[in-house]
């Protein structure tokens, strides 16, 4: 029998779980949040690797729902680093007195729906159980970290970490021989930081990524004041934009301007802070391969200009996908790192890793002796966190088995056969391709309004229909047709996880379209759901 019963159980105390807790408590619900870490923050709790920082403008990443929090919190940089981001989330947790309803060091291993009493029963790793009417997953799209499958990985006698399980005590790289495997957004941030102090840094790169300058800087007191005065405008801009960022696509075609004008625009975007070069660029760079070729050639030229050794530059220029088809890692002097004498780049496409040895990493070419190995090898994205919990709905059906050929959801928030379970930032949810807090707020507010509607109408059970689920899944795949996002083997496609079906996991029609659809569903008394 369950020990404790709540109105709602939330899995995860990251940005979405924290806000969901706050909003459900406002409805008068008893809520328990289970969090496997010993602090709040989710992504910003776990990913404490050196160099971790926002690639969204700090002031566009903050929660927007509380004027008090907005007024009191000062971001010190335009793209704030992990320590400050974690401090911010702790500040919010204190401000809203969230911790009293969060159980830390509590890893949820199973969640089962009991039809007879219309309750979800949740089980923790230590065997503790609790039940609730509503189950809300707030596990994050990038939380199920992935170690590479390389022989001998446990035999290494030096220190090694995955970036998403970085120790709290600072790691000293001074004079050490460090190997980094992985050159995605995480690897790029780690490499540019570790290169500053490591004795020797060896970067093991499978495929190169297209990176662009972050152009971070401190926020002066005057800027701080101006930004705070502009918060409503900033959040409105994010709401109106495709990805929830302050950057909006230029709706002209890349071919509408002269080559000189295009070069000037590309250069301005490259010199400007943040994702403008990607999400503020001509819209057809994401849909037309010929348009994409132009920005791709521009960025390749920049890499050749910045990296002194032409052979190294060629290894750093992706050959398998165009610019923007994968999430763009934002960098600060990343390419210049390869001009340093203490840094070596290994192309694993020509000399693959054979095994990890007690002393280091052995490729087909040679063995690299190392003191530290950093695994920046990414995540089993979007659906991975669901796989790591045994989630069973009606008739004992297992969620991950149901998704073996790709996720099926309605609005990326519910699954037929799993009544009263809501997913925040679930697969095929508008929040997956987004400046995440912006869309998290939308998700949380929609779920809260839905539960409020149920309270007001005396409903205790909500479940989507298989028809609504199928129509949404079709819509998701249609929305990405014609987009270049499906061309690259990225985590967007589940292609970075061995054995995972290659299928689009996000939502590509953009934030405004997603919000409109969710609002329409609510306005039509939750069309596509059965309420009882
Ligand atoms: P990722 O983009 O999936 O990159 C993983 C890297 O590891 C890739 O370079 C991959 O190579 C390499 N890799 C994987 N398995 C390997 C193996 N067996 N041997 C050698 N290399 C291997 O993961 P990530 O860098 O952690 O980033 C994931 C996402 O997190 C980003 O796209 C972004 O959305 C988010 N993120 C955001 C920030 C931020 O600034 N806010 C920072 C970091 C991450 P291949 O590509 O060739 O497979």
Coordinates of C-alpha atoms and ligand atoms in Angstrom, one line a residue:
X1 CA 0.0 0.0 0.0
X2 CA 1.1 3.5 -0.7
X3 CA 2.5 5.3 2.3
X4 CA 1.6 8.8 1.3
X5 CA -1.1 10.3 -1.0
X6 CA -0.9 13.6 -2.7
X7 CA -3.1 15.4 -5.3
X8 CA -0.2 15.6 -7.7
X9 CA 3.3 14.1 -8.0
X10 CA 5.8 15.9 -10.1
X11 CA 9.0 14.1 -11.2
X12 CA 11.9 16.5 -11.3
X13 CA 12.8 19.8 -9.7
X14 CA 14.3 21.6 -12.7
X15 CA 12.9 24.7 -14.2
X16 CA 9.6 23.0 -15.2
X17 CA 9.0 21.0 -12.0
X18 CA 9.7 24.0 -9.8
X19 CA 7.2 26.2 -11.6
X20 CA 4.6 23.4 -11.8
X21 CA 4.9 22.9 -8.0
X22 CA 4.3 26.7 -7.5
X23 CA 1.3 26.8 -9.7
X24 CA -0.4 23.7 -8.4
X25 CA 0.0 24.8 -4.9
X26 CA -1.8 28.0 -5.8
X27 CA -4.7 25.8 -6.9
X28 CA -4.8 24.4 -3.4
X29 CA -3.4 21.0 -4.4
X30 CA -1.1 18.9 -2.2
X31 CA 2.0 18.3 -4.3
X32 CA 5.2 16.2 -3.9
X33 CA 8.1 16.7 -6.2
X34 CA 10.7 13.9 -6.4
X35 CA 14.2 15.0 -7.4
X36 CA 17.1 12.6 -7.8
X37 CA 19.7 15.3 -7.1
X38 CA 20.3 17.0 -3.7
X39 CA 19.3 20.4 -5.0
X40 CA 17.0 22.2 -7.4
X41 CA 17.9 23.3 -10.9
X42 CA 17.8 20.2 -13.1
X43 CA 20.0 20.9 -16.1
X44 CA 21.8 23.6 -14.1
X45 CA 22.2 21.4 -11.1
X46 CA 23.7 18.4 -13.0
X47 CA 25.7 20.1 -15.8
X48 CA 28.3 21.9 -13.7
X49 CA 31.2 21.2 -16.0
X50 CA 33.7 23.9 -16.6
X51 CA 32.5 26.4 -19.2
X52 CA 28.8 25.5 -18.9
X53 CA 26.7 28.6 -19.6
X54 CA 23.5 29.8 -21.3
X55 CA 23.4 30.2 -25.1
X56 CA 20.1 32.1 -24.6
X57 CA 20.3 35.8 -23.4
X58 CA 20.2 35.5 -19.6
X59 CA 17.3 38.0 -19.4
X60 CA 15.3 36.0 -21.9
X61 CA 15.8 32.8 -20.0
X62 CA 14.5 33.9 -16.6
X63 CA 11.0 33.0 -15.3
X64 CA 8.7 35.8 -16.5
X65 CA 5.7 35.1 -14.2
X66 CA 6.8 37.0 -11.1
X67 CA 7.6 40.8 -11.3
X68 CA 9.1 40.5 -7.8
X69 CA 11.6 37.9 -9.0
X70 CA 12.4 39.8 -12.1
X71 CA 13.0 43.0 -10.1
X72 CA 15.1 41.4 -7.5
X73 CA 17.4 39.2 -9.6
X74 CA 20.4 40.8 -11.5
X75 CA 22.1 38.8 -14.2
X76 CA 25.8 39.7 -14.3
X77 CA 26.4 38.6 -17.8
X78 CA 24.5 38.5 -21.1
X79 CA 25.0 34.8 -21.2
X80 CA 25.3 33.7 -17.6
X81 CA 27.4 30.8 -16.4
X82 CA 26.3 27.6 -14.6
X83 CA 27.2 28.7 -11.1
X84 CA 25.0 31.9 -11.4
X85 CA 22.2 30.0 -13.1
X86 CA 22.1 27.4 -10.3
X87 CA 22.2 30.3 -7.8
X88 CA 19.2 31.9 -9.6
X89 CA 17.1 28.7 -9.4
X90 CA 18.0 28.4 -5.7
X91 CA 16.9 32.0 -5.2
X92 CA 13.6 31.3 -6.9
X93 CA 13.2 28.1 -4.8
X94 CA 13.7 30.2 -1.6
X95 CA 11.5 33.0 -2.7
X96 CA 8.6 30.7 -3.4
X97 CA 9.4 28.4 -0.5
X98 CA 9.5 25.4 -2.8
X99 CA 11.8 23.1 -0.9
X100 CA 9.3 22.0 1.7
X101 CA 7.4 20.1 -1.0
X102 CA 10.5 18.7 -2.8
X103 CA 12.0 15.4 -1.7
X104 CA 15.6 15.4 -2.7
X105 CA 17.8 12.3 -3.4
X106 CA 14.6 10.6 -4.4
X107 CA 14.9 8.8 -7.7
X108 CA 11.6 7.6 -9.2
X109 CA 12.0 4.2 -10.8
X110 CA 8.4 3.3 -11.6
X111 CA 5.0 4.9 -12.0
X112 CA 1.8 2.8 -12.4
X113 CA -1.7 3.9 -13.1
X114 CA -4.4 2.1 -11.1
X115 CA -7.6 2.1 -12.9
X116 CA -9.8 1.0 -10.0
X117 CA -9.0 4.0 -7.8
X118 CA -7.9 6.4 -10.6
X119 CA -4.5 7.0 -8.9
X120 CA -0.9 7.0 -10.0
X121 CA 1.4 5.0 -7.7
X122 CA 5.1 6.1 -7.8
X123 CA 8.0 4.0 -6.5
X124 CA 11.4 5.3 -5.6
X125 CA 14.7 3.6 -5.8
X126 CA 14.7 2.9 -2.1
X127 CA 11.3 1.2 -2.3
X128 CA 9.3 4.1 -0.9
X129 CA 5.9 4.5 -2.5
X130 CA 3.4 7.3 -2.8
X131 CA 0.3 7.9 -4.9
X132 CA -1.5 10.8 -6.5
X133 CA -4.4 11.7 -8.8
X134 CA -2.1 13.5 -11.2
X135 CA 1.4 12.5 -12.4
X136 CA 3.4 15.3 -14.0
X137 CA 6.7 14.4 -15.6
X138 CA 9.2 17.3 -15.5
X139 CA 12.3 15.2 -16.3
X140 CA 13.8 17.4 -19.0
X141 CA 14.5 16.6 -22.6
X142 CA 18.3 16.4 -22.0
X143 CA 18.7 14.6 -18.7
X144 CA 19.3 11.0 -19.6
X145 CA 23.0 11.3 -20.2
X146 CA 24.8 8.9 -22.4
X147 CA 28.2 7.3 -22.0
X148 CA 29.7 6.0 -25.3
X149 CA 29.8 2.3 -25.8
X150 CA 33.6 1.9 -26.0
X151 CA 35.4 -1.2 -24.9
X152 CA 37.4 -1.0 -21.7
X153 CA 35.7 2.1 -20.4
X154 CA 35.8 1.0 -16.8
X155 CA 39.5 0.1 -17.0
X156 CA 40.8 3.7 -17.0
X157 CA 42.8 4.4 -13.9
X158 CA 42.8 8.2 -14.1
X159 CA 39.8 10.4 -13.4
X160 CA 36.8 10.5 -15.8
X161 CA 33.4 12.1 -15.8
X162 CA 30.5 12.6 -18.1
X163 CA 29.8 16.3 -18.3
X164 CA 26.2 15.8 -17.0
X165 CA 27.5 14.2 -13.8
X166 CA 30.3 16.6 -13.0
X167 CA 31.6 16.7 -9.4
X168 CA 30.7 19.6 -7.1
X169 CA 34.4 20.1 -6.1
X170 CA 36.3 22.0 -8.8
X171 CA 38.5 19.8 -11.0
X172 CA 42.0 21.1 -11.4
X173 CA 43.3 20.6 -14.9
X174 CA 46.6 22.6 -14.4
X175 CA 49.4 20.8 -16.2
X176 CA 47.3 17.6 -16.6
X177 CA 46.9 15.5 -19.8
X178 CA 43.2 15.8 -20.6
X179 CA 41.2 14.0 -23.2
X180 CA 37.7 15.2 -24.3
X181 CA 35.4 13.0 -26.3
X182 CA 32.6 14.8 -28.0
X183 CA 32.4 18.2 -29.7
X184 CA 28.7 19.1 -29.4
X185 CA 27.5 22.3 -27.6
X186 CA 28.8 20.8 -24.3
X187 CA 32.2 19.6 -25.7
X188 CA 32.8 23.0 -27.2
X189 CA 32.2 24.8 -23.9
X190 CA 34.4 22.3 -22.0
X191 CA 37.3 22.4 -24.6
X192 CA 37.6 26.2 -24.7
X193 CA 37.8 26.3 -20.9
X194 CA 40.0 23.3 -20.2
X195 CA 42.5 24.4 -22.9
X196 CA 43.3 27.5 -20.7
X197 CA 45.1 25.4 -18.0
X198 CA 45.6 21.8 -19.2
X199 CA 49.2 20.7 -19.8
X200 CA 48.0 18.8 -22.9
X201 CA 44.5 18.7 -24.2
X202 CA 43.5 16.0 -26.8
X203 CA 40.2 16.5 -28.4
X204 CA 38.6 13.3 -29.9
X205 CA 36.2 14.4 -32.5
X206 CA 33.8 12.1 -34.4
X207 CA 31.9 14.6 -36.5
X208 CA 32.5 18.3 -36.5
X209 CA 29.8 20.8 -35.7
X210 CA 29.1 24.3 -37.0
X211 CA 29.9 26.7 -34.2
X212 CA 29.3 30.4 -34.0
X213 CA 30.6 33.2 -31.6
X214 CA 28.6 33.7 -28.5
X215 CA 29.9 37.3 -27.9
X216 CA 29.2 37.2 -24.2
X217 CA 29.9 40.3 -22.0
X218 CA 29.2 41.7 -18.6
X219 CA 26.0 43.5 -18.0
X220 CA 26.7 47.1 -16.8
X221 CA 24.5 48.8 -14.2
X222 CA 23.0 51.0 -16.8
X223 CA 22.3 48.0 -19.1
X224 CA 20.7 46.3 -16.1
X225 CA 18.3 49.1 -15.5
X226 CA 17.4 49.3 -19.2
X227 CA 16.9 45.6 -19.5
X228 CA 14.6 45.5 -16.4
X229 CA 12.5 48.3 -17.8
X230 CA 12.2 46.3 -21.1
X231 CA 11.2 42.9 -19.6
X232 CA 7.6 43.0 -21.0
X233 CA 8.9 43.9 -24.4
X234 CA 11.6 41.1 -24.3
X235 CA 9.1 38.5 -23.3
X236 CA 6.6 39.6 -25.9
X237 CA 9.4 39.4 -28.5
X238 CA 10.2 35.8 -27.4
X239 CA 6.5 34.9 -27.5
X240 CA 6.2 36.1 -31.1
X241 CA 9.3 34.4 -32.3
X242 CA 9.6 30.9 -33.7
X243 CA 12.0 29.5 -31.0
X244 CA 11.1 31.6 -28.0
X245 CA 14.3 33.7 -28.4
X246 CA 14.9 37.4 -28.8
X247 CA 15.9 36.5 -32.4
X248 CA 13.4 36.4 -35.2
X249 CA 13.9 34.9 -38.6
X250 CA 14.3 37.4 -41.5
X251 CA 11.3 36.6 -43.7
X252 CA 13.2 37.7 -46.8
X253 CA 14.8 35.0 -48.9
X254 CA 18.6 34.8 -48.9
X255 CA 18.3 35.4 -52.7
X256 CA 16.3 38.6 -52.3
X257 CA 19.4 40.6 -51.6
X258 CA 22.6 41.1 -53.5
X259 CA 25.7 39.0 -52.7
X260 CA 27.4 42.0 -51.1
X261 CA 24.3 42.8 -49.0
X262 CA 24.1 39.2 -47.9
X263 CA 27.7 39.1 -46.9
X264 CA 27.3 42.2 -44.8
X265 CA 24.2 40.7 -43.1
X266 CA 25.9 37.4 -42.4
X267 CA 29.0 39.3 -41.0
X268 CA 26.8 41.5 -38.8
X269 CA 25.0 38.4 -37.4
X270 CA 28.3 36.6 -36.9
X271 CA 29.6 39.6 -35.0
X272 CA 26.4 39.9 -32.9
X273 CA 25.7 38.1 -29.6
X274 CA 23.8 34.8 -29.4
X275 CA 21.8 32.8 -31.9
X276 CA 21.0 35.6 -34.4
X277 CA 23.3 33.9 -37.0
X278 CA 21.0 30.9 -36.8
X279 CA 17.5 32.0 -35.7
X280 CA 17.7 35.6 -36.8
X281 CA 19.0 34.8 -40.3
X282 CA 17.1 34.5 -43.6
X283 CA 14.3 32.0 -43.0
X284 CA 15.1 29.9 -46.0
X285 CA 18.5 28.8 -44.7
X286 CA 16.5 26.2 -42.8
X287 CA 14.3 25.0 -45.7
X288 CA 16.2 25.5 -48.9
X289 CA 19.5 23.6 -49.4
X290 CA 20.8 26.2 -51.9
X291 CA 20.1 29.0 -49.4
X292 CA 21.7 26.9 -46.6
X293 CA 24.8 26.4 -48.8
X294 CA 25.4 30.1 -48.7
X295 CA 25.5 30.4 -44.9
X296 CA 27.4 27.1 -44.7
X297 CA 30.1 28.4 -47.0
X298 CA 30.3 31.7 -45.0
X299 CA 30.9 29.8 -41.7
X300 CA 33.4 27.4 -43.3
X301 CA 35.3 30.5 -44.5
X302 CA 35.3 31.9 -40.9
X303 CA 36.7 28.6 -39.6
X304 CA 39.5 28.6 -42.2
X305 CA 40.3 32.2 -41.3
X306 CA 40.5 31.5 -37.6
X307 CA 42.4 28.2 -37.5
X308 CA 46.0 28.6 -38.6
X309 CA 46.7 25.0 -39.7
X310 CA 44.7 24.3 -42.9
X311 CA 44.6 20.6 -42.2
X312 CA 43.1 21.1 -38.7
X313 CA 40.6 23.6 -40.1
X314 CA 39.4 21.0 -42.6
X315 CA 38.8 18.5 -39.8
X316 CA 36.8 21.2 -37.9
X317 CA 34.6 21.9 -41.0
X318 CA 31.5 19.6 -41.0
X319 CA 31.2 17.6 -44.1
X320 CA 28.0 15.7 -43.3
X321 CA 25.5 18.5 -42.7
X322 CA 24.9 22.2 -43.3
X323 CA 24.9 25.0 -40.9
X324 CA 21.9 25.1 -38.5
X325 CA 20.7 21.5 -39.2
X326 CA 21.9 20.6 -35.8
X327 CA 21.7 22.8 -32.7
X328 CA 24.6 25.3 -33.2
X329 CA 27.2 25.3 -30.4
X330 CA 28.0 28.8 -29.3
X331 CA 31.6 29.5 -28.7
X332 CA 34.2 31.9 -27.3
X333 CA 37.6 31.5 -29.0
X334 CA 36.8 27.8 -29.6
X335 CA 38.5 27.7 -33.0
X336 CA 41.6 29.6 -31.7
X337 CA 42.1 26.8 -29.1
X338 CA 43.4 24.7 -32.0
X339 CA 46.2 27.2 -32.6
X340 CA 47.6 26.5 -29.1
X341 CA 50.6 24.3 -28.8
X342 CA 49.0 22.3 -25.9
X343 CA 46.0 21.2 -28.0
X344 CA 45.7 18.4 -30.4
X345 CA 42.7 17.4 -32.5
X346 CA 42.1 13.8 -33.4
X347 CA 39.8 12.9 -36.2
X348 CA 38.0 9.8 -35.1
X349 CA 36.6 9.3 -38.6
X350 CA 40.1 8.5 -39.9
X351 CA 41.5 6.9 -36.7
X352 CA 38.6 5.6 -34.6
X353 CA 38.9 4.8 -30.9
X354 CA 39.6 1.1 -30.4
X355 CA 39.3 1.0 -26.6
X356 CA 39.8 2.9 -23.4
X357 CA 42.9 1.5 -21.6
X358 CA 44.0 1.8 -18.0
X359 CA 46.3 4.6 -19.2
X360 CA 44.1 6.5 -21.6
X361 CA 42.6 6.2 -25.1
X362 CA 43.8 3.9 -27.8
X363 CA 42.9 4.8 -31.4
X364 CA 43.8 2.8 -34.5
X365 CA 46.8 5.1 -34.7
X366 CA 48.2 5.2 -31.2
X367 CA 47.6 5.2 -27.4
X368 CA 47.1 8.6 -25.8
X369 CA 48.2 8.6 -22.2
X370 CA 45.8 10.8 -20.1
X371 CA 45.2 11.9 -16.5
X372 CA 41.6 12.9 -17.1
X373 CA 38.9 11.8 -19.6
X374 CA 35.9 14.0 -20.1
X375 CA 32.9 12.4 -21.8
X376 CA 30.9 15.1 -23.5
X377 CA 28.9 12.5 -25.4
X378 CA 25.4 13.8 -25.0
X379 CA 22.0 12.5 -24.1
X380 CA 19.4 9.9 -25.0
X381 CA 17.3 12.9 -25.8
X382 CA 13.6 13.7 -25.2
X383 CA 12.4 10.1 -24.7
X384 CA 15.4 8.8 -22.8
X385 CA 14.2 10.0 -19.4
X386 CA 10.9 8.2 -19.9
X387 CA 12.8 5.0 -20.7
X388 CA 14.6 5.1 -17.4
X389 CA 11.4 5.0 -15.4
X390 CA 9.0 2.0 -15.7
X391 CA 5.9 4.0 -16.6
X392 CA 2.7 1.9 -16.9
X393 CA -0.7 3.1 -17.9
X394 CA -4.0 1.3 -18.2
X395 CA -3.8 -2.5 -18.6
X396 CA -0.2 -2.4 -17.5
X397 CA 1.0 -1.0 -20.9
X398 CA 4.5 0.3 -20.8
X399 CA 5.1 3.8 -22.2
X400 CA 8.5 3.2 -23.7
X401 CA 7.5 0.0 -25.4
X402 CA 4.6 1.9 -26.9
X403 CA 7.1 4.4 -28.2
X404 CA 9.5 1.9 -29.7
X405 CA 8.7 3.2 -33.2
X406 CA 8.8 6.8 -32.1
X407 CA 6.7 8.8 -29.6
X408 CA 3.0 9.2 -30.0
X409 CA 1.4 12.0 -28.0
X410 CA -1.3 14.6 -28.0
X411 CA 0.2 18.1 -27.9
X412 CA 3.4 16.5 -26.6
X413 CA 1.6 16.5 -23.2
X414 CA -0.5 13.4 -22.9
X415 CA -0.6 9.8 -24.2
X416 CA -3.7 7.7 -24.7
X417 CA -3.9 5.0 -22.1
X418 CA -2.1 7.1 -19.5
X419 CA -4.9 9.1 -17.8
X420 CA -4.1 12.1 -15.7
X421 CA -0.4 11.9 -16.7
X422 CA 0.9 15.2 -18.1
X423 CA 4.3 15.6 -19.7
X424 CA 6.1 18.9 -19.5
X425 CA 8.5 19.4 -22.5
X426 CA 7.5 15.9 -23.6
X427 CA 8.3 14.5 -27.1
X428 CA 6.5 16.4 -29.9
X429 CA 5.9 19.3 -27.5
X430 CA 6.4 22.9 -28.7
X431 CA 8.8 23.4 -25.8
X432 CA 11.4 21.0 -27.2
X433 CA 12.6 23.4 -29.9
X434 CA 12.6 26.5 -27.8
X435 CA 14.4 28.9 -25.5
X436 CA 13.2 26.5 -22.9
X437 CA 11.9 28.5 -19.9
X438 CA 9.7 30.5 -22.3
X439 CA 7.9 27.4 -23.5
X440 CA 8.0 25.7 -20.1
X441 CA 5.9 28.5 -18.7
X442 CA 3.4 27.9 -21.4
X443 CA 3.3 24.1 -20.7
X444 CA 3.0 24.6 -16.9
X445 CA 0.3 27.2 -17.3
X446 CA -1.7 25.0 -19.7
X447 CA -1.5 22.0 -17.4
X448 CA -2.5 24.2 -14.4
X449 CA -5.5 25.6 -16.3
X450 CA -6.5 22.2 -17.3
X451 CA -6.5 20.9 -13.8
X452 CA -8.3 24.0 -12.6
X453 CA -11.0 23.4 -15.2
X454 CA -11.3 19.8 -14.0
X455 CA -11.7 21.0 -10.4
X456 CA -14.4 23.5 -11.4
X457 CA -16.3 21.0 -13.4
X458 CA -16.0 18.1 -11.0
X459 CA -13.8 16.0 -13.3
X460 CA -11.3 13.6 -11.8
X461 CA -9.9 11.9 -14.9
X462 CA -8.6 13.2 -18.2
X463 CA -7.3 11.1 -21.0
X464 CA -6.6 11.9 -24.6
X465 CA -8.0 9.7 -27.4
X466 CA -6.0 7.5 -29.8
X467 CA -7.5 9.6 -32.7
X468 CA -6.3 12.9 -31.2
X469 CA -2.9 11.4 -30.6
X470 CA -2.6 10.1 -34.1
X471 CA -3.7 13.4 -35.6
X472 CA -1.1 15.3 -33.5
X473 CA 1.6 12.8 -34.4
X474 CA 0.8 13.2 -38.1
X475 CA 0.8 17.0 -37.7
X476 CA 4.2 16.9 -36.0
X477 CA 5.8 15.0 -38.9
X478 CA 4.0 17.2 -41.5
X479 CA 5.3 20.3 -39.7
X480 CA 8.9 19.2 -40.2
X481 CA 8.5 18.3 -43.8
X482 CA 10.6 20.6 -45.9
X483 CA 12.8 21.6 -43.0
X484 CA 16.5 20.8 -43.1
X485 CA 16.3 19.8 -39.4
X486 CA 15.7 16.2 -40.4
X487 CA 18.7 16.0 -42.7
X488 CA 21.4 15.7 -40.0
X489 CA 22.0 12.8 -37.6
X490 CA 21.4 14.8 -34.4
X491 CA 19.6 14.3 -31.1
X492 CA 16.6 16.0 -32.7
X493 CA 16.2 12.8 -34.7
X494 CA 17.3 10.4 -32.0
X495 CA 20.1 9.5 -34.3
X496 CA 22.8 10.0 -31.6
X497 CA 21.6 7.1 -29.6
X498 CA 22.5 3.6 -30.7
X499 CA 19.5 1.4 -31.4
X500 CA 17.0 4.3 -31.3
X501 CA 14.5 4.6 -34.1
X502 CA 15.5 7.6 -36.3
X503 CA 12.5 9.9 -36.1
X504 CA 11.8 13.5 -35.4
X505 CA 11.4 14.1 -31.6
X506 CA 10.7 17.8 -31.4
X507 CA 8.0 20.2 -32.8
X508 CA 8.9 22.3 -35.8
X509 CA 6.0 24.6 -36.4
X510 CA 7.3 27.0 -33.8
X511 CA 6.2 28.4 -30.5
X512 CA 3.3 30.7 -31.6
X513 CA 1.6 27.9 -33.7
X514 CA 2.0 25.5 -30.8
X515 CA 0.6 28.0 -28.2
X516 CA -2.4 28.8 -30.5
X517 CA -3.2 25.1 -30.9
X518 CA -3.0 24.5 -27.2
X519 CA -5.2 27.5 -26.5
X520 CA -7.8 26.3 -29.1
X521 CA -7.9 22.9 -27.5
X522 CA -8.6 24.5 -24.1
X523 CA -11.1 26.9 -25.5
X524 CA -13.1 24.0 -26.9
X525 CA -13.3 22.4 -23.5
X526 CA -10.2 20.3 -24.0
X527 CA -11.0 18.9 -27.4
X528 CA -9.2 15.6 -28.1
X529 CA -9.5 14.6 -24.4
X530 CA -12.1 12.6 -22.6
X531 CA -13.0 14.1 -19.2
X532 CA -14.8 12.1 -16.6
Ligands
LIG1 P1 25.5 16.2 -28.5 O1 25.2 17.5 -29.2 O2 24.7 15.0 -28.7 O3 27.1 15.9 -28.7 C1 27.7 14.7 -28.3 C2 29.1 14.7 -28.9 O4 29.6 13.4 -28.5 C3 29.1 14.7 -30.4 O5 30.2 15.4 -30.8 C4 29.1 13.2 -30.7 O6 29.7 12.9 -32.0 C5 30.1 12.7 -29.6 N1 30.0 11.3 -29.4 C6 28.9 10.6 -29.0 N2 29.2 9.3 -28.9 C7 30.5 9.2 -29.2 C8 31.4 8.1 -29.3 N3 31.0 6.8 -29.0 N4 32.7 8.3 -29.6 C9 33.1 9.6 -29.9 N5 32.3 10.7 -29.9 C10 31.0 10.4 -29.5 O7 25.5 16.5 -26.9 P2 25.8 17.8 -26.1 O8 27.0 18.5 -26.6 O9 25.8 17.4 -24.6 O10 24.6 18.8 -26.4 C11 23.3 18.3 -26.3 C12 22.4 19.5 -26.3 O11 22.4 20.1 -25.0 C13 22.7 20.7 -27.2 O12 22.4 20.4 -28.6 C14 22.0 21.8 -26.6 O13 20.6 21.8 -26.9 C15 22.1 21.5 -25.1 N6 23.3 22.3 -24.6 C16 23.1 23.6 -24.3 C17 24.1 24.3 -23.9 C18 23.9 25.8 -23.6 O14 24.7 26.6 -24.0 N7 22.8 26.2 -23.1 C19 25.3 23.8 -23.6 C20 25.5 22.4 -23.8 C21 24.4 21.7 -24.3 P3 28.7 12.8 -33.3 O15 28.1 14.2 -33.4 O16 29.6 12.6 -34.4 O17 27.8 11.7 -33.0

